[in-house]
Amino acid sequence: MKAAIFRGPGAVEVGERPDPVIQEPADAVVRVVLGCVCGSDLWYYRGESPHAAGSIGHEFIGIIEQAGADVRGISPGELVVAPFIYSDMTCPHCLNGSTISCPAGGGFGDGVIDGGQGEAVRVPLAGSTLVPVPGTGHPDAVLKSLLALSDVMSTGHHAAVMAGVKKGDTVAVVGDGAVGLCAVLASRRLGAERIIALSRHPARQQTAREFGATDIVEARGEEAVQAVLDLTGGIGADAALECVGTEQSIATAFAVARPGSTVGIVGVPHGQVPFTATFFRNTGWRGGPAPARIYIPELLGDVLDGAINPGRVFDYETDLDHIADAYRAMDERRAIKSLVRVGSL
Ligand SMILES: [Zn+2]
């Protein structure tokens, strides 16, 4: 089959990988319809995080082609959303909400396991991992939003849940990438009254406003912190959501969070939490990789109802043959998030 191959920093190209087959009774083979490039794939692409050579891409929706003998709950022909990791959903960690810690689990597109940027994927633990989508004939906009549940929307939602966003809150979202924008949408969905988006890009500001941002702060660093404090009467945000992972974005998130609050962190950390400073402000943090499998069912209902449209974050589209362009567009910041059209329904 045709699939994206990670050869090293700056080098992702289309190539050949073995056709996936059922290897274990709990496996399913999914024919990919839509895949995409993640902000975390960019860390690999830029050589800022290690990645094994081989398969890449951990977000996809597709059609079940084949299911092993032990697969329950999904059957061939069904449209499914894949969370970015697979998990058994029965171990103590999955039951405690940390699917990333599942001893039987693993990640798609890690170099060895098939990736979402390919024609097909062997999905281990398919019955407990894949979420079937009810109904048929979903329009393209809905399919894109379903794809966003695979990672970005679940991750943005995780930031909001971890920070304890509730009705009436003032939320500050640090980061205007796809996850940051989804964090705005998730905050609105959870009832936040005021949502301050930190963004300096006009197109991203516009999407942030469509997703529910009430205020935009264009400044960065100290100036951004002051702007958020000014907007909140000097108090700070009830919840700050860190959706980038750089030293500066982490510092900004903690500086705009009001004393006694919890910062939700979902940006892959490439910086440090200011431990002493947060101690003396009674500020905590929670976060990490989102348990997407746990969030997808509730978010899926809102996508199908048209209540949320996270697929709006895709602003560049191509096919598998042009996967290198999909990475380049994001690397050069011409695109927020690249969609890769792989197959049809
Ligand atoms: Zn588990």
mmCIF file of C-alpha atoms and ligand atoms in Angstrom:
data_model
loop_
_atom_site.group_PDB
_atom_site.id
_atom_site.type_symbol
_atom_site.label_atom_id
_atom_site.label_comp_id
_atom_site.label_asym_id
_atom_site.label_seq_id
_atom_site.Cartn_x
_atom_site.Cartn_y
_atom_site.Cartn_z
ATOM 1 C CA MET A 1 0.000 0.000 0.000
ATOM 2 C CA LYS A 2 0.920 3.620 -0.377
ATOM 3 C CA ALA A 3 1.846 5.463 2.828
ATOM 4 C CA ALA A 4 3.796 8.424 4.148
ATOM 5 C CA ILE A 5 7.288 7.424 5.249
ATOM 6 C CA PHE A 6 9.305 9.415 7.777
ATOM 7 C CA ARG A 7 12.939 9.241 6.605
ATOM 8 C CA GLY A 8 14.332 11.818 9.018
ATOM 9 C CA PRO A 9 14.014 15.507 9.861
ATOM 10 C CA GLY A 10 12.653 17.442 6.887
ATOM 11 C CA ALA A 11 12.040 14.260 4.925
ATOM 12 C CA VAL A 12 8.540 12.802 4.794
ATOM 13 C CA GLU A 13 7.641 11.265 1.461
ATOM 14 C CA VAL A 14 5.154 8.880 -0.049
ATOM 15 C CA GLY A 15 6.373 5.287 -0.332
ATOM 16 C CA GLU A 16 5.342 1.655 -0.085
ATOM 17 C CA ARG A 17 4.554 -0.240 3.107
ATOM 18 C CA PRO A 18 3.262 -3.810 3.441
ATOM 19 C CA ASP A 19 -0.526 -4.173 3.095
ATOM 20 C CA PRO A 20 -1.942 -4.505 6.623
ATOM 21 C CA VAL A 21 -3.419 -7.896 7.511
ATOM 22 C CA ILE A 22 -5.097 -9.270 10.632
ATOM 23 C CA GLN A 23 -2.288 -10.565 12.873
ATOM 24 C CA GLU A 24 -4.135 -10.942 16.181
ATOM 25 C CA PRO A 25 -7.808 -11.849 16.766
ATOM 26 C CA ALA A 26 -8.403 -8.357 18.277
ATOM 27 C CA ASP A 27 -7.063 -6.575 15.156
ATOM 28 C CA ALA A 28 -9.057 -4.821 12.485
ATOM 29 C CA VAL A 29 -7.871 -3.447 9.167
ATOM 30 C CA VAL A 30 -9.178 0.041 8.450
ATOM 31 C CA ARG A 31 -9.152 1.610 4.998
ATOM 32 C CA VAL A 32 -8.285 5.267 5.633
ATOM 33 C CA VAL A 33 -10.645 7.936 4.266
ATOM 34 C CA LEU A 34 -9.099 11.068 5.810
ATOM 35 C CA GLY A 35 -5.805 11.583 7.603
ATOM 36 C CA CYS A 36 -3.920 14.707 8.610
ATOM 37 C CA VAL A 37 -0.679 16.138 9.909
ATOM 38 C CA CYS A 38 -0.407 16.920 13.624
ATOM 39 C CA GLY A 39 1.476 19.740 15.300
ATOM 40 C CA SER A 40 3.432 17.023 17.083
ATOM 41 C CA ASP A 41 4.442 15.524 13.698
ATOM 42 C CA LEU A 42 6.095 18.899 13.101
ATOM 43 C CA TRP A 43 8.321 18.430 16.155
ATOM 44 C CA TYR A 44 9.640 15.270 14.423
ATOM 45 C CA TYR A 45 9.803 16.972 11.040
ATOM 46 C CA ARG A 46 11.882 19.786 12.520
ATOM 47 C CA GLY A 47 14.133 17.358 14.366
ATOM 48 C CA GLU A 48 13.052 18.725 17.761
ATOM 49 C CA SER A 49 11.688 15.377 18.982
ATOM 50 C CA PRO A 50 12.968 11.927 17.970
ATOM 51 C CA HIS A 51 10.920 9.678 15.667
ATOM 52 C CA ALA A 52 11.824 6.267 14.264
ATOM 53 C CA ALA A 53 12.105 5.999 10.488
ATOM 54 C CA GLY A 54 9.005 4.458 8.911
ATOM 55 C CA SER A 55 5.283 4.958 9.389
ATOM 56 C CA ILE A 56 3.935 8.308 10.579
ATOM 57 C CA GLY A 57 0.573 9.965 11.317
ATOM 58 C CA HIS A 58 -1.731 9.150 14.212
ATOM 59 C CA GLU A 59 -5.050 10.736 13.216
ATOM 60 C CA PHE A 60 -7.506 9.104 10.845
ATOM 61 C CA ILE A 61 -11.058 8.130 10.101
ATOM 62 C CA GLY A 62 -11.838 5.234 7.833
ATOM 63 C CA ILE A 63 -13.921 2.220 6.966
ATOM 64 C CA ILE A 64 -13.504 -1.155 8.635
ATOM 65 C CA GLU A 65 -12.351 -3.518 5.936
ATOM 66 C CA GLN A 66 -11.739 -6.630 8.000
ATOM 67 C CA ALA A 67 -12.207 -7.494 11.663
ATOM 68 C CA GLY A 68 -10.505 -10.278 13.620
ATOM 69 C CA ALA A 69 -12.454 -13.028 15.395
ATOM 70 C CA ASP A 70 -12.340 -11.298 18.817
ATOM 71 C CA VAL A 71 -13.386 -7.838 17.643
ATOM 72 C CA ARG A 72 -16.675 -6.713 19.227
ATOM 73 C CA GLY A 73 -18.744 -3.606 18.641
ATOM 74 C CA ILE A 74 -17.619 -2.749 15.117
ATOM 75 C CA SER A 75 -18.057 -4.557 11.824
ATOM 76 C CA PRO A 76 -16.807 -4.351 8.245
ATOM 77 C CA GLY A 77 -18.248 -1.476 6.258
ATOM 78 C CA GLU A 78 -18.633 0.823 9.279
ATOM 79 C CA LEU A 79 -17.139 4.309 9.449
ATOM 80 C CA VAL A 80 -14.916 4.706 12.512
ATOM 81 C CA VAL A 81 -12.912 7.404 14.281
ATOM 82 C CA ALA A 82 -9.522 6.311 15.595
ATOM 83 C CA PRO A 83 -8.152 7.956 18.734
ATOM 84 C CA PHE A 84 -4.432 8.664 18.309
ATOM 85 C CA ILE A 85 -3.475 5.715 20.492
ATOM 86 C CA TYR A 86 -4.990 2.271 20.861
ATOM 87 C CA SER A 87 -5.917 0.899 24.277
ATOM 88 C CA ASP A 88 -7.811 -1.954 25.916
ATOM 89 C CA MET A 89 -10.150 0.247 28.027
ATOM 90 C CA THR A 90 -10.222 -2.453 30.739
ATOM 91 C CA CYS A 91 -6.915 -2.075 32.604
ATOM 92 C CA PRO A 92 -6.606 0.021 35.802
ATOM 93 C CA HIS A 93 -5.038 2.961 33.900
ATOM 94 C CA CYS A 94 -7.668 3.083 31.148
ATOM 95 C CA LEU A 95 -10.399 2.831 33.782
ATOM 96 C CA ASN A 96 -8.703 5.708 35.628
ATOM 97 C CA GLY A 97 -8.777 7.884 32.501
ATOM 98 C CA SER A 98 -5.169 7.561 31.362
ATOM 99 C CA THR A 99 -5.365 5.564 28.152
ATOM 100 C CA ILE A 100 -1.817 6.656 27.219
ATOM 101 C CA SER A 101 -0.603 4.482 30.126
ATOM 102 C CA CYS A 102 -2.361 1.307 28.935
ATOM 103 C CA PRO A 103 0.213 -1.518 29.143
ATOM 104 C CA ALA A 104 -1.430 -3.228 26.157
ATOM 105 C CA GLY A 105 -1.696 0.011 24.181
ATOM 106 C CA GLY A 106 0.474 1.901 21.763
ATOM 107 C CA GLY A 107 0.605 4.701 19.243
ATOM 108 C CA PHE A 108 -0.187 4.781 15.542
ATOM 109 C CA GLY A 109 2.481 5.907 13.114
ATOM 110 C CA ASP A 110 5.434 5.395 15.451
ATOM 111 C CA GLY A 111 7.669 4.128 12.669
ATOM 112 C CA VAL A 112 6.532 0.499 13.023
ATOM 113 C CA ILE A 113 2.751 0.451 13.692
ATOM 114 C CA ASP A 114 0.800 1.635 10.620
ATOM 115 C CA GLY A 115 0.148 5.367 10.540
ATOM 116 C CA GLY A 116 -2.913 7.407 9.662
ATOM 117 C CA GLN A 117 -1.027 8.957 6.753
ATOM 118 C CA GLY A 118 -1.410 5.820 4.658
ATOM 119 C CA GLU A 119 -3.993 3.887 2.685
ATOM 120 C CA ALA A 120 -4.771 1.390 5.438
ATOM 121 C CA VAL A 121 -4.008 0.678 9.087
ATOM 122 C CA ARG A 122 -3.878 -2.510 11.121
ATOM 123 C CA VAL A 123 -5.545 -1.427 14.369
ATOM 124 C CA PRO A 124 -4.639 -3.537 17.414
ATOM 125 C CA LEU A 125 -7.340 -3.808 20.139
ATOM 126 C CA ALA A 126 -9.766 -2.560 17.498
ATOM 127 C CA GLY A 127 -12.991 -3.213 19.392
ATOM 128 C CA SER A 128 -11.956 -1.111 22.393
ATOM 129 C CA THR A 129 -10.146 1.533 20.345
ATOM 130 C CA LEU A 130 -12.231 2.493 17.308
ATOM 131 C CA VAL A 131 -15.414 4.488 17.770
ATOM 132 C CA PRO A 132 -18.146 3.732 15.200
ATOM 133 C CA VAL A 133 -19.995 6.678 13.660
ATOM 134 C CA PRO A 134 -23.778 6.232 13.446
ATOM 135 C CA GLY A 135 -25.606 7.138 10.240
ATOM 136 C CA THR A 136 -24.520 7.260 6.610
ATOM 137 C CA GLY A 137 -23.825 9.800 3.898
ATOM 138 C CA HIS A 138 -22.172 12.338 6.196
ATOM 139 C CA PRO A 139 -21.205 15.544 4.377
ATOM 140 C CA ASP A 140 -17.558 16.419 3.922
ATOM 141 C CA ALA A 141 -17.624 19.105 6.648
ATOM 142 C CA VAL A 142 -18.838 16.518 9.165
ATOM 143 C CA LEU A 143 -16.148 14.045 8.081
ATOM 144 C CA LYS A 144 -13.478 16.692 8.690
ATOM 145 C CA SER A 145 -14.866 17.388 12.144
ATOM 146 C CA LEU A 146 -14.932 13.664 12.910
ATOM 147 C CA LEU A 147 -11.273 13.505 11.899
ATOM 148 C CA ALA A 148 -10.533 16.369 14.301
ATOM 149 C CA LEU A 149 -11.828 14.195 17.167
ATOM 150 C CA SER A 150 -8.961 11.794 16.541
ATOM 151 C CA ASP A 151 -6.580 14.191 18.281
ATOM 152 C CA VAL A 152 -6.839 18.004 18.104
ATOM 153 C CA MET A 153 -10.395 18.447 19.331
ATOM 154 C CA SER A 154 -9.994 15.795 22.016
ATOM 155 C CA THR A 155 -6.735 17.464 23.036
ATOM 156 C CA GLY A 156 -8.254 20.948 23.153
ATOM 157 C CA HIS A 157 -11.116 19.513 25.194
ATOM 158 C CA HIS A 158 -8.595 17.837 27.515
ATOM 159 C CA ALA A 159 -6.911 21.191 28.178
ATOM 160 C CA ALA A 160 -10.265 22.667 29.176
ATOM 161 C CA VAL A 161 -11.282 19.672 31.288
ATOM 162 C CA MET A 162 -7.908 19.554 33.048
ATOM 163 C CA ALA A 163 -8.122 23.266 33.872
ATOM 164 C CA GLY A 164 -11.609 22.740 35.249
ATOM 165 C CA VAL A 165 -13.357 25.110 32.814
ATOM 166 C CA LYS A 166 -16.957 25.605 33.911
ATOM 167 C CA LYS A 167 -19.994 27.733 33.164
ATOM 168 C CA GLY A 168 -19.352 31.452 33.493
ATOM 169 C CA ASP A 169 -15.541 31.180 33.574
ATOM 170 C CA THR A 170 -13.025 33.505 31.980
ATOM 171 C CA VAL A 171 -10.558 31.362 30.041
ATOM 172 C CA ALA A 172 -7.242 32.357 28.469
ATOM 173 C CA VAL A 173 -6.018 30.132 25.649
ATOM 174 C CA VAL A 174 -2.296 30.299 24.897
ATOM 175 C CA GLY A 175 -1.629 29.045 21.375
ATOM 176 C CA ASP A 176 -3.524 29.632 18.135
ATOM 177 C CA GLY A 177 -2.598 26.383 16.423
ATOM 178 C CA ALA A 178 -5.246 23.749 15.743
ATOM 179 C CA VAL A 179 -5.225 22.561 19.369
ATOM 180 C CA GLY A 180 -5.481 26.102 20.747
ATOM 181 C CA LEU A 181 -8.407 26.854 18.449
ATOM 182 C CA CYS A 182 -10.099 23.605 19.514
ATOM 183 C CA ALA A 183 -9.458 24.577 23.155
ATOM 184 C CA VAL A 184 -11.435 27.772 22.485
ATOM 185 C CA LEU A 185 -14.279 25.698 21.009
ATOM 186 C CA ALA A 186 -14.150 23.251 23.931
ATOM 187 C CA SER A 187 -14.232 26.108 26.461
ATOM 188 C CA ARG A 188 -17.311 27.581 24.824
ATOM 189 C CA ARG A 189 -18.908 24.134 24.789
ATOM 190 C CA LEU A 190 -18.258 23.825 28.546
ATOM 191 C CA GLY A 191 -19.939 27.162 29.193
ATOM 192 C CA ALA A 192 -17.073 29.657 29.494
ATOM 193 C CA GLU A 193 -18.438 33.189 29.330
ATOM 194 C CA ARG A 194 -15.311 35.020 28.314
ATOM 195 C CA ILE A 195 -12.587 33.423 26.189
ATOM 196 C CA ILE A 196 -9.367 35.321 25.589
ATOM 197 C CA ALA A 197 -7.390 33.909 22.664
ATOM 198 C CA LEU A 198 -3.719 34.815 22.360
ATOM 199 C CA SER A 199 -3.114 35.075 18.631
ATOM 200 C CA ARG A 200 -1.318 37.386 16.253
ATOM 201 C CA HIS A 201 -2.462 35.836 12.959
ATOM 202 C CA PRO A 202 -5.592 37.394 11.385
ATOM 203 C CA ALA A 203 -6.886 34.122 9.881
ATOM 204 C CA ARG A 204 -6.458 32.284 13.179
ATOM 205 C CA GLN A 205 -8.066 35.139 15.098
ATOM 206 C CA GLN A 206 -11.073 34.851 12.821
ATOM 207 C CA THR A 207 -11.426 31.112 13.443
ATOM 208 C CA ALA A 208 -10.945 31.715 17.182
ATOM 209 C CA ARG A 209 -13.823 34.214 17.116
ATOM 210 C CA GLU A 210 -16.021 31.774 15.174
ATOM 211 C CA PHE A 211 -15.197 29.141 17.807
ATOM 212 C CA GLY A 212 -16.233 31.453 20.651
ATOM 213 C CA ALA A 213 -13.310 33.738 21.531
ATOM 214 C CA THR A 214 -14.615 37.018 22.941
ATOM 215 C CA ASP A 215 -11.259 38.803 23.157
ATOM 216 C CA ILE A 216 -8.041 38.579 21.159
ATOM 217 C CA VAL A 217 -4.610 39.449 22.562
ATOM 218 C CA GLU A 218 -2.021 39.955 19.834
ATOM 219 C CA ALA A 219 0.975 40.654 22.058
ATOM 220 C CA ARG A 220 3.462 38.065 23.248
ATOM 221 C CA GLY A 221 5.495 37.541 26.418
ATOM 222 C CA GLU A 222 5.274 40.178 29.161
ATOM 223 C CA GLU A 223 3.042 42.381 27.055
ATOM 224 C CA ALA A 224 0.549 39.556 26.547
ATOM 225 C CA VAL A 225 0.498 38.822 30.269
ATOM 226 C CA GLN A 226 -0.238 42.479 31.022
ATOM 227 C CA ALA A 227 -2.995 42.548 28.394
ATOM 228 C CA VAL A 228 -4.759 39.525 29.926
ATOM 229 C CA LEU A 229 -4.420 40.995 33.422
ATOM 230 C CA ASP A 230 -5.891 44.266 32.143
ATOM 231 C CA LEU A 231 -8.838 42.369 30.642
ATOM 232 C CA THR A 232 -9.477 40.552 33.915
ATOM 233 C CA GLY A 233 -9.291 43.478 36.322
ATOM 234 C CA GLY A 234 -5.786 42.485 37.393
ATOM 235 C CA ILE A 235 -6.956 39.085 38.668
ATOM 236 C CA GLY A 236 -6.017 36.704 35.871
ATOM 237 C CA ALA A 237 -8.001 34.006 34.082
ATOM 238 C CA ASP A 238 -10.077 31.423 35.939
ATOM 239 C CA ALA A 239 -8.493 28.844 33.670
ATOM 240 C CA ALA A 240 -5.419 29.136 31.449
ATOM 241 C CA LEU A 241 -4.952 26.561 28.686
ATOM 242 C CA GLU A 242 -1.406 25.929 27.436
ATOM 243 C CA CYS A 243 -1.594 24.561 23.894
ATOM 244 C CA VAL A 244 1.924 25.087 22.498
ATOM 245 C CA GLY A 245 4.581 23.604 24.761
ATOM 246 C CA THR A 246 7.392 26.132 24.386
ATOM 247 C CA GLU A 247 9.215 27.791 27.276
ATOM 248 C CA GLN A 248 7.521 31.113 26.527
ATOM 249 C CA SER A 249 3.995 29.753 26.122
ATOM 250 C CA ILE A 250 4.273 27.797 29.381
ATOM 251 C CA ALA A 251 5.523 30.915 31.208
ATOM 252 C CA THR A 252 2.695 32.983 29.709
ATOM 253 C CA ALA A 253 0.010 30.459 30.682
ATOM 254 C CA PHE A 254 1.164 30.412 34.307
ATOM 255 C CA ALA A 255 1.476 34.186 34.451
ATOM 256 C CA VAL A 256 -2.089 34.795 33.223
ATOM 257 C CA ALA A 257 -3.666 32.102 35.435
ATOM 258 C CA ARG A 258 -5.221 33.591 38.548
ATOM 259 C CA PRO A 259 -3.805 32.457 41.893
ATOM 260 C CA GLY A 260 -5.495 29.285 43.069
ATOM 261 C CA SER A 261 -6.365 28.118 39.554
ATOM 262 C CA THR A 262 -5.214 25.132 37.531
ATOM 263 C CA VAL A 263 -3.415 25.473 34.205
ATOM 264 C CA GLY A 264 -4.418 22.874 31.607
ATOM 265 C CA ILE A 265 -1.322 21.773 29.685
ATOM 266 C CA VAL A 266 -1.548 19.841 26.428
ATOM 267 C CA GLY A 267 1.327 21.281 24.396
ATOM 268 C CA VAL A 268 4.101 18.663 24.214
ATOM 269 C CA PRO A 269 6.472 20.233 26.775
ATOM 270 C CA HIS A 270 9.676 21.750 25.490
ATOM 271 C CA GLY A 271 10.037 23.988 28.542
ATOM 272 C CA GLN A 272 9.740 23.968 32.333
ATOM 273 C CA VAL A 273 6.876 24.664 34.691
ATOM 274 C CA PRO A 274 7.996 27.483 37.058
ATOM 275 C CA PHE A 275 7.762 25.399 40.232
ATOM 276 C CA THR A 276 8.610 27.929 42.956
ATOM 277 C CA ALA A 277 6.556 30.738 41.421
ATOM 278 C CA THR A 278 3.502 28.496 41.042
ATOM 279 C CA PHE A 279 3.904 27.234 44.612
ATOM 280 C CA PHE A 280 3.641 30.729 46.034
ATOM 281 C CA ARG A 281 0.528 31.445 43.965
ATOM 282 C CA ASN A 282 -1.232 28.176 44.789
ATOM 283 C CA THR A 283 -1.377 27.483 41.058
ATOM 284 C CA GLY A 284 -1.510 23.919 39.891
ATOM 285 C CA TRP A 285 -1.352 22.234 36.540
ATOM 286 C CA ARG A 286 -2.918 19.149 35.043
ATOM 287 C CA GLY A 287 -2.695 17.742 31.580
ATOM 288 C CA GLY A 288 -0.767 15.451 29.313
ATOM 289 C CA PRO A 289 -1.781 13.410 26.280
ATOM 290 C CA ALA A 290 -5.575 13.412 25.951
ATOM 291 C CA PRO A 291 -7.521 10.202 26.576
ATOM 292 C CA ALA A 292 -9.191 10.763 23.199
ATOM 293 C CA ARG A 293 -10.968 7.393 23.285
ATOM 294 C CA ILE A 294 -12.825 8.493 26.401
ATOM 295 C CA TYR A 295 -13.815 11.902 24.999
ATOM 296 C CA ILE A 296 -14.747 10.901 21.417
ATOM 297 C CA PRO A 297 -18.217 9.449 22.145
ATOM 298 C CA GLU A 298 -19.520 12.650 23.818
ATOM 299 C CA LEU A 299 -17.863 14.977 21.284
ATOM 300 C CA LEU A 300 -19.085 12.830 18.370
ATOM 301 C CA GLY A 301 -22.705 13.516 19.282
ATOM 302 C CA ASP A 302 -22.073 17.267 19.162
ATOM 303 C CA VAL A 303 -20.351 16.977 15.770
ATOM 304 C CA LEU A 304 -23.257 15.007 14.299
ATOM 305 C CA ASP A 305 -25.747 17.501 15.788
ATOM 306 C CA GLY A 306 -23.795 20.380 14.239
ATOM 307 C CA ALA A 307 -23.156 21.912 17.687
ATOM 308 C CA ILE A 308 -19.385 21.962 17.104
ATOM 309 C CA ASN A 309 -17.398 22.074 13.876
ATOM 310 C CA PRO A 310 -13.734 21.519 14.790
ATOM 311 C CA GLY A 311 -13.011 20.486 11.182
ATOM 312 C CA ARG A 312 -12.784 24.215 10.457
ATOM 313 C CA VAL A 313 -9.148 24.045 11.623
ATOM 314 C CA PHE A 314 -8.152 22.315 8.373
ATOM 315 C CA ASP A 315 -7.081 25.069 6.014
ATOM 316 C CA TYR A 316 -4.881 23.115 3.612
ATOM 317 C CA GLU A 317 -5.804 19.983 1.691
ATOM 318 C CA THR A 318 -3.903 17.556 -0.404
ATOM 319 C CA ASP A 319 -3.628 13.817 -1.112
ATOM 320 C CA LEU A 320 -1.164 11.146 -0.087
ATOM 321 C CA ASP A 321 0.999 11.694 -3.183
ATOM 322 C CA HIS A 322 1.616 15.253 -1.971
ATOM 323 C CA ILE A 323 2.203 14.447 1.695
ATOM 324 C CA ALA A 324 5.497 16.373 1.613
ATOM 325 C CA ASP A 325 3.533 19.534 0.695
ATOM 326 C CA ALA A 326 1.204 18.930 3.639
ATOM 327 C CA TYR A 327 4.187 19.043 6.023
ATOM 328 C CA ARG A 328 5.826 21.967 4.261
ATOM 329 C CA ALA A 329 2.661 24.073 4.430
ATOM 330 C CA MET A 330 2.520 23.638 8.206
ATOM 331 C CA ASP A 331 6.260 23.981 8.716
ATOM 332 C CA GLU A 332 6.240 27.281 6.833
ATOM 333 C CA ARG A 333 3.141 28.349 8.808
ATOM 334 C CA ARG A 334 1.120 28.765 5.626
ATOM 335 C CA ALA A 335 -1.353 26.260 7.082
ATOM 336 C CA ILE A 336 -2.803 25.745 10.542
ATOM 337 C CA LYS A 337 -3.442 22.074 9.838
ATOM 338 C CA SER A 338 -3.140 19.965 6.706
ATOM 339 C CA LEU A 339 -5.825 17.486 5.714
ATOM 340 C CA VAL A 340 -4.825 14.479 3.644
ATOM 341 C CA ARG A 341 -7.522 12.939 1.461
ATOM 342 C CA VAL A 342 -6.753 9.251 1.186
ATOM 343 C CA GLY A 343 -9.901 7.334 0.204
ATOM 344 C CA SER A 344 -13.635 7.738 -0.261
ATOM 345 C CA LEU A 345 -16.527 6.540 1.914
HETATM 346 ZN ZN ZN B 1 -5.638 -0.081 29.261
#
